[in-house]
mmCIF file of C-alpha atoms and ligand atoms in Angstrom:
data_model
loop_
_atom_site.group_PDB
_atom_site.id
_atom_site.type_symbol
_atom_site.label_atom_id
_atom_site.label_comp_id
_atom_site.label_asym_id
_atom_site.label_seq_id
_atom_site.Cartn_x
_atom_site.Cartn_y
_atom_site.Cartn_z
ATOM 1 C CA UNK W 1 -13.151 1.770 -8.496
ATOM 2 C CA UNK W 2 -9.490 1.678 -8.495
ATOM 3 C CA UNK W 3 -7.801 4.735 -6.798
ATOM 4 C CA UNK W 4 -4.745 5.809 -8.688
ATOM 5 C CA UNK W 5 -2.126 8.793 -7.640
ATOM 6 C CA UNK W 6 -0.664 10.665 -11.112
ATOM 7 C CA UNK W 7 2.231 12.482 -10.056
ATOM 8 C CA UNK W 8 3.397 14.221 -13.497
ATOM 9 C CA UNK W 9 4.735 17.923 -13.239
ATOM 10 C CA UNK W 10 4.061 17.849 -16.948
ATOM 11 C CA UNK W 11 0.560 19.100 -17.303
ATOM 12 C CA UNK W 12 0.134 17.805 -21.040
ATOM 13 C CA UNK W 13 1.219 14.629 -20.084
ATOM 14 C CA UNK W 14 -0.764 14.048 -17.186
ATOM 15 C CA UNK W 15 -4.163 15.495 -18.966
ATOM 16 C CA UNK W 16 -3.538 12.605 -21.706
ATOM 17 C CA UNK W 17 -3.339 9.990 -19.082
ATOM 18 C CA UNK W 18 -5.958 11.003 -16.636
ATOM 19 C CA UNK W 19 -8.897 11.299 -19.652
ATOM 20 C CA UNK W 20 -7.043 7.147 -20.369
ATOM 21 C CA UNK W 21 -7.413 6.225 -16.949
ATOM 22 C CA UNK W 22 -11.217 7.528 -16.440
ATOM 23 C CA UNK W 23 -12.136 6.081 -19.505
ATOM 24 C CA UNK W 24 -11.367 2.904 -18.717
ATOM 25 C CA UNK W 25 -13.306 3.101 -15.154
ATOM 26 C CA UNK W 26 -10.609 4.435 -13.073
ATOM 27 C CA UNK W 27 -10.625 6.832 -10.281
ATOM 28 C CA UNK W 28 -7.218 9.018 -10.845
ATOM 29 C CA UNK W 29 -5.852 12.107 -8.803
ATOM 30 C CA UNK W 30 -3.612 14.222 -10.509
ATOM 31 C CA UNK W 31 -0.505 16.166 -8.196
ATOM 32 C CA UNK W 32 1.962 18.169 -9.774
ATOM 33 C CA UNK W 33 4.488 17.825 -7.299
ATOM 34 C CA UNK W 34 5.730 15.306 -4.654
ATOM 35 C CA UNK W 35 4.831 17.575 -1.561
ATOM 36 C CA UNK W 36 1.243 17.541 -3.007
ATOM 37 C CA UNK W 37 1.426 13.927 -3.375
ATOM 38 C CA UNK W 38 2.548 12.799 -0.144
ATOM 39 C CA UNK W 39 -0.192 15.120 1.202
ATOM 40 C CA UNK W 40 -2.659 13.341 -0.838
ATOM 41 C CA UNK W 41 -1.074 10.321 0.247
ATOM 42 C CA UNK W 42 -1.390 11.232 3.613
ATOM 43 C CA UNK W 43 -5.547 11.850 3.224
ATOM 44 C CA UNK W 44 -6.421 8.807 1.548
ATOM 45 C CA UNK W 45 -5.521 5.523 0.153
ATOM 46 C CA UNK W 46 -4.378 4.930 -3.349
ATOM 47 C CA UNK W 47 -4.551 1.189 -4.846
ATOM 48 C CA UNK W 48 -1.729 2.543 -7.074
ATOM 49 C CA UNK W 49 0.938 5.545 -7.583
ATOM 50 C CA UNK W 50 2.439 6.291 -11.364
ATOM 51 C CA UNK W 51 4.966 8.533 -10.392
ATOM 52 C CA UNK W 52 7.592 11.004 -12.668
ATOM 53 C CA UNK W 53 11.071 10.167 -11.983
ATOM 54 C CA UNK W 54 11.595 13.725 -12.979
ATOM 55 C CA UNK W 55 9.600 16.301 -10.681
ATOM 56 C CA UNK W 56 11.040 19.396 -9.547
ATOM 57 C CA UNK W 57 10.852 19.177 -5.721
ATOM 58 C CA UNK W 58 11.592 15.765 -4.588
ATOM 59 C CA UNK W 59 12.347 13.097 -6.918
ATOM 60 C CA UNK W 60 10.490 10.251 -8.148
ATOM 61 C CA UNK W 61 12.394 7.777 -6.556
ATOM 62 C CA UNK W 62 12.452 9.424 -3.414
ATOM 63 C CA UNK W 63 8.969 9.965 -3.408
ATOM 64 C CA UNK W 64 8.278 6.109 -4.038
ATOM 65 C CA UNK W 65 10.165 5.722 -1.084
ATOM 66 C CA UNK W 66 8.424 8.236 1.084
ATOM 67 C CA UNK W 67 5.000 6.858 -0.093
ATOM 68 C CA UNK W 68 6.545 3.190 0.911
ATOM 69 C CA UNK W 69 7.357 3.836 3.936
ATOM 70 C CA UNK W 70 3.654 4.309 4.818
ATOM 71 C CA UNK W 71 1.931 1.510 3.009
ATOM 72 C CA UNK W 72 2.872 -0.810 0.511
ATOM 73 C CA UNK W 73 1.774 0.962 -2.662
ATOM 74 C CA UNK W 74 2.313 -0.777 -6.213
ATOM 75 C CA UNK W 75 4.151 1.811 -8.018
ATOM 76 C CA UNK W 76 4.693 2.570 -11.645
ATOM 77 C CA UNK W 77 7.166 4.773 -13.062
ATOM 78 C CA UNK W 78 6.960 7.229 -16.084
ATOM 79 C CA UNK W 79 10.842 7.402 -17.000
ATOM 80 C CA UNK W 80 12.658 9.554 -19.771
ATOM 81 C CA UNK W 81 15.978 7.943 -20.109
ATOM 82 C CA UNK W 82 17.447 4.771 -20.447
ATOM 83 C CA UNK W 83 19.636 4.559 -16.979
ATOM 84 C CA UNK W 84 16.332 5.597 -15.020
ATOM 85 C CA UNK W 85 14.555 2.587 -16.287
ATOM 86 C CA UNK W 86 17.176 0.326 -15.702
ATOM 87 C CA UNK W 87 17.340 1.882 -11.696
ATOM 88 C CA UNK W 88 13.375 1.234 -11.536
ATOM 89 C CA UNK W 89 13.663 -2.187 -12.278
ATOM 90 C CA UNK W 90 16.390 -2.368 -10.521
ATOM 91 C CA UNK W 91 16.450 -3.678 -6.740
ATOM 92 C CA UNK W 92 17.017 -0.377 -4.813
ATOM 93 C CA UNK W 93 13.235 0.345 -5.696
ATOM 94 C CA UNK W 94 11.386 -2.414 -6.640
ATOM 95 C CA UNK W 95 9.324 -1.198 -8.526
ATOM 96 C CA UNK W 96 6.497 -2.669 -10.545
ATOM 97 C CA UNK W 97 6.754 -1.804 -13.932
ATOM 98 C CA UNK W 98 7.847 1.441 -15.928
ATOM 99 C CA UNK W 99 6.774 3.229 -19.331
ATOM 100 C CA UNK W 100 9.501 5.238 -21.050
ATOM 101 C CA UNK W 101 8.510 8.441 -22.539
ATOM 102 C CA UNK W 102 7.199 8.998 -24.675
ATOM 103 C CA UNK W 103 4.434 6.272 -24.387
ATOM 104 C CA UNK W 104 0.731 5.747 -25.487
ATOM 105 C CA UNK W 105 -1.826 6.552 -22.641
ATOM 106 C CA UNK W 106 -3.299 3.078 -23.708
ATOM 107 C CA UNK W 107 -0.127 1.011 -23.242
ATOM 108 C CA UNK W 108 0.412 2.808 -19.853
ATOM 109 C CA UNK W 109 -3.306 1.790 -19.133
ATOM 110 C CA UNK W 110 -2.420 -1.654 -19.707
ATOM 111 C CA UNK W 111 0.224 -1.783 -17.483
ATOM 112 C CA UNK W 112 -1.626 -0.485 -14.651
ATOM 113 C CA UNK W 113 -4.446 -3.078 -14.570
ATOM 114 C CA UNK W 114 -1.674 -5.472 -15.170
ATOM 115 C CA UNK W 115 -0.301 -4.315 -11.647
ATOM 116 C CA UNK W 116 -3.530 -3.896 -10.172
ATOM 117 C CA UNK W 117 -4.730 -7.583 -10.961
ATOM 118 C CA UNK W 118 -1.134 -8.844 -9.298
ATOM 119 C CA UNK W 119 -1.445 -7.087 -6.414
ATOM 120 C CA UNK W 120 -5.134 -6.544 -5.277
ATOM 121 C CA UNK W 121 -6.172 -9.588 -3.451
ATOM 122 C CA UNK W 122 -9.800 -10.489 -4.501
ATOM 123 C CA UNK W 123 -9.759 -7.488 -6.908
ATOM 124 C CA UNK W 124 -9.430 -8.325 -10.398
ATOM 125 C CA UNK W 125 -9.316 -12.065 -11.425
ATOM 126 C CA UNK W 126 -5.271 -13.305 -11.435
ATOM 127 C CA UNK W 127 -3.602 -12.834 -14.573
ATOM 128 C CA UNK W 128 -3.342 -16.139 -16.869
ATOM 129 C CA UNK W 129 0.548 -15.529 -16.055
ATOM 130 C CA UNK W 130 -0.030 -16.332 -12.525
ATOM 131 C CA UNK W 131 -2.570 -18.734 -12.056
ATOM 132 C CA UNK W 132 -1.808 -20.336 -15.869
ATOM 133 C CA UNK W 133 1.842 -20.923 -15.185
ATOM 134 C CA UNK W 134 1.858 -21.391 -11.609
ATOM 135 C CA UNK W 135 3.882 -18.321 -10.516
ATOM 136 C CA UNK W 136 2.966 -15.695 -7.777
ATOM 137 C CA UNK W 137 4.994 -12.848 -7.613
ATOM 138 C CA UNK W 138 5.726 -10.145 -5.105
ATOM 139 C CA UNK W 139 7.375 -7.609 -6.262
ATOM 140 C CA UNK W 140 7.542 -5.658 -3.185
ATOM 141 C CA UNK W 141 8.712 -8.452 -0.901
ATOM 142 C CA UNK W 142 10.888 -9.464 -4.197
ATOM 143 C CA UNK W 143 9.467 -13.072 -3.769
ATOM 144 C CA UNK W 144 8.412 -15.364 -6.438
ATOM 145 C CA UNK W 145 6.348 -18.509 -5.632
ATOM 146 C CA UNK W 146 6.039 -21.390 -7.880
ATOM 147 C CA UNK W 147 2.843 -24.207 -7.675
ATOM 148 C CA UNK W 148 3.345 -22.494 -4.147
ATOM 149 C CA UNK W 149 6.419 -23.172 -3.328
ATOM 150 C CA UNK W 150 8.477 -20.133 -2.283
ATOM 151 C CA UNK W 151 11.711 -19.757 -4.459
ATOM 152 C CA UNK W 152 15.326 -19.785 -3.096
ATOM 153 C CA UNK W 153 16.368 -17.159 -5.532
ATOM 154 C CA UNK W 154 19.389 -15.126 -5.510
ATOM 155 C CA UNK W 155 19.406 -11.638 -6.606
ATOM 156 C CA UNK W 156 20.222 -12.189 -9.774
ATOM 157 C CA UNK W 157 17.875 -14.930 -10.652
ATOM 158 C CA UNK W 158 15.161 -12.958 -9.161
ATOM 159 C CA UNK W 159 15.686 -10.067 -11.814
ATOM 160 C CA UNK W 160 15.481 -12.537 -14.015
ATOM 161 C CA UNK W 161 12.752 -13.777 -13.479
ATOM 162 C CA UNK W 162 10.830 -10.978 -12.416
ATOM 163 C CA UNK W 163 12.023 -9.427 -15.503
ATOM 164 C CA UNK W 164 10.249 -12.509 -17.847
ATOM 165 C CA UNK W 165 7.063 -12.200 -15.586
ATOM 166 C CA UNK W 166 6.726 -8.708 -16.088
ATOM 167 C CA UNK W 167 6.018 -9.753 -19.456
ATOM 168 C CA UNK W 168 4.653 -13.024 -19.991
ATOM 169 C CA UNK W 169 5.065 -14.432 -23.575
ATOM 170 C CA UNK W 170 7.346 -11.789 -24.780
ATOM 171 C CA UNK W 171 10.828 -12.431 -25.802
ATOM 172 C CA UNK W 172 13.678 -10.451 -23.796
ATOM 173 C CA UNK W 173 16.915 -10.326 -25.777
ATOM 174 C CA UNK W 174 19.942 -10.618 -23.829
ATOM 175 C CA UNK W 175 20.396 -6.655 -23.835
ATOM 176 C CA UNK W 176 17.086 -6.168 -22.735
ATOM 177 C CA UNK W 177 17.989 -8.299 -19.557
ATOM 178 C CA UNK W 178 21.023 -7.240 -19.500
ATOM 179 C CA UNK W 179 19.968 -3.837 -19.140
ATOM 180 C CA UNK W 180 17.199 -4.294 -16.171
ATOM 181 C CA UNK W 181 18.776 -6.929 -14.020
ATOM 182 C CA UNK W 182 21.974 -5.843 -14.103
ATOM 183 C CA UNK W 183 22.229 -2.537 -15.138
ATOM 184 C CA UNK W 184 25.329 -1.207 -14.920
ATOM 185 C CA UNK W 185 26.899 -4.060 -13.001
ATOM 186 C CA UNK W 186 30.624 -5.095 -14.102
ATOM 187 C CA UNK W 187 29.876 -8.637 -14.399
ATOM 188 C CA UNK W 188 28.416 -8.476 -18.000
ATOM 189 C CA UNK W 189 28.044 -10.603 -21.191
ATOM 190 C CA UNK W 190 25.396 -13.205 -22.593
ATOM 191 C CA UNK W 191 27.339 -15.951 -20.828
ATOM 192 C CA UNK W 192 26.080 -14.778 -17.569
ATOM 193 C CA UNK W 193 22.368 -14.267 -18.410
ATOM 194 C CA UNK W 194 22.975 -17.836 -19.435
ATOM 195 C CA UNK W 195 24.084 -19.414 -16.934
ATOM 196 C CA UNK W 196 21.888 -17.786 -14.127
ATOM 197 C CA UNK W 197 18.766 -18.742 -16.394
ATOM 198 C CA UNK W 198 20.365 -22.238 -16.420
ATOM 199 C CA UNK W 199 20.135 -22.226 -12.454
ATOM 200 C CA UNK W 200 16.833 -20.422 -12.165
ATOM 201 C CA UNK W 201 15.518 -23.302 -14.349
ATOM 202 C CA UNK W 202 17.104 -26.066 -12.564
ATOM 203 C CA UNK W 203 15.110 -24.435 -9.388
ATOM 204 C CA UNK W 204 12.017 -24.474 -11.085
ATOM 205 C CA UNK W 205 12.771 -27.931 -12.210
ATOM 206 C CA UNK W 206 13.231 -28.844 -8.359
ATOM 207 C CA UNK W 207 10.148 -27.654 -7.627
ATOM 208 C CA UNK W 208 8.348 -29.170 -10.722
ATOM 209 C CA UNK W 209 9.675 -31.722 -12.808
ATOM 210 C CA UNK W 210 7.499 -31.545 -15.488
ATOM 211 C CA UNK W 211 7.428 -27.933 -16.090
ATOM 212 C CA UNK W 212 10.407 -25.751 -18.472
ATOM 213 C CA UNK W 213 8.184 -22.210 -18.453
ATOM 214 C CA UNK W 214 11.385 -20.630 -19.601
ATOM 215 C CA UNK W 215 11.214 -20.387 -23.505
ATOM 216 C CA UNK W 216 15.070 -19.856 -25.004
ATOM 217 C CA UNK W 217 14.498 -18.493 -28.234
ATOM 218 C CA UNK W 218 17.904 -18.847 -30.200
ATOM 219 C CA UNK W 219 19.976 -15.483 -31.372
ATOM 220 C CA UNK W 220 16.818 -13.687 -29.827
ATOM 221 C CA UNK W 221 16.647 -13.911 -25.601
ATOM 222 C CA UNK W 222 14.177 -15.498 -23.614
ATOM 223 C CA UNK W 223 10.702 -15.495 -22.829
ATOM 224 C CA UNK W 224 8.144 -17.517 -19.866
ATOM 225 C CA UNK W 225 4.939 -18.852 -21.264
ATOM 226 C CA UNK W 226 2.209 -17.210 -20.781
ATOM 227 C CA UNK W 227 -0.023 -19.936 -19.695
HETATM 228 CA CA1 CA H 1 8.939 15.667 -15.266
#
């Protein structure tokens, strides 16, 4: 049963996820604070952390990176504004995934066994993303292989694609891209997004000449099949 660390100093909020997370057959502990957590932490191991960005003793970022610096913990973050998602997804952390408050216990359910299939080896069967569409990714080493060939990504392109992979089958708009991989770089505009998906796809091309996962869906964004 998959171990998962709630760090919410919220106690409505957390009660509403823990009852989601038993119900679906996992094994949650519930901290109200990052001291507690790192304790807990400390005690046992966790297949997963969803952390607060907003706790009152030590943040949620610098928790993730306390937590981090003793094992390599997929980590999902429960964000309340705009500029914190954009910092989770953002390269500093590297973060798995987020869910902006406030959000359905179900859809934050979802994106934890989404994690938890990525990054337990031998756990849960791959997602169709990965083994459908040939891509492996590592968030935490911020590595994406395709058909198993390790990509020569630069940052950017990385974001990008991590971004799309996050979300197979769903169409980013240029904002939404805009607003994770760069966040609140200078260098802005749908000209950019552009052209780094045109190089990103020119390295997948390298790799596979038959394959174009990378959907453009005109006046919308992008997207990356599914499978
Ligand atoms: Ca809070």
């Amino acid at each position: 049963m998959p171990r998962i660390l709630l760090v919410e100093d919220e106690s409505a909020i957390a009660d509403t996820v823990l009852y989601a997370l038993r119900e679906e057959g996992l094994d949650p502990l519930h901290c109200l604070t990052a001291g507690e957590a790192l304790a807990a932490a400390a005690a046992k191991p966790f297949d997963l952390a969803i952390l607060d960005v907003g706790l009152p003793d030590l943040g949620g970022f610098a928790l993730c990176r306390q937590l981090r610096a003793r094992v390599d913990l997929p980590v999902i973050f429960l964000t309340a504004r705009q500029d914190e998602a954009d910092r989770v997804l953002g390269f500093e952390l590297g973060a798995d995934d987020y869910v902006a408050k406030p959000f359905s216990p179900r859809e934050l359910v979802a994106r934890v066994r989404a994690v938890l299939r990525r990054t337990r080896p031998g756990g849960e069967a791959a997602t169709p993303a990965q083994a459908a569409n040939g891509f492996e990714h590592d968030p935490g080493g911020m590595r994406v292989r395709f058909r198993g060939r390790l990509l020569d990504l630069t940052r950017y392109e990385y974001g990008l694609l991590a971004a799309l992979l996050a979300r197979p089958g769903a169409v980013l708009t240029r904002a939404q891209l805009m607003d994770r991989v760069w966040g609140d770089a200078l260098e802005t505009g749908d000209r950019t997004i552009d052209t780094h998906v045109k190089t990103l796809r020119a390295k997948l091309h390298a790799v596979a000449p038959d394959a174009d996962p990378i959907r453009t869906h005109r006046g919308l964004g992008y997207s990356i099949d599914a499978g």
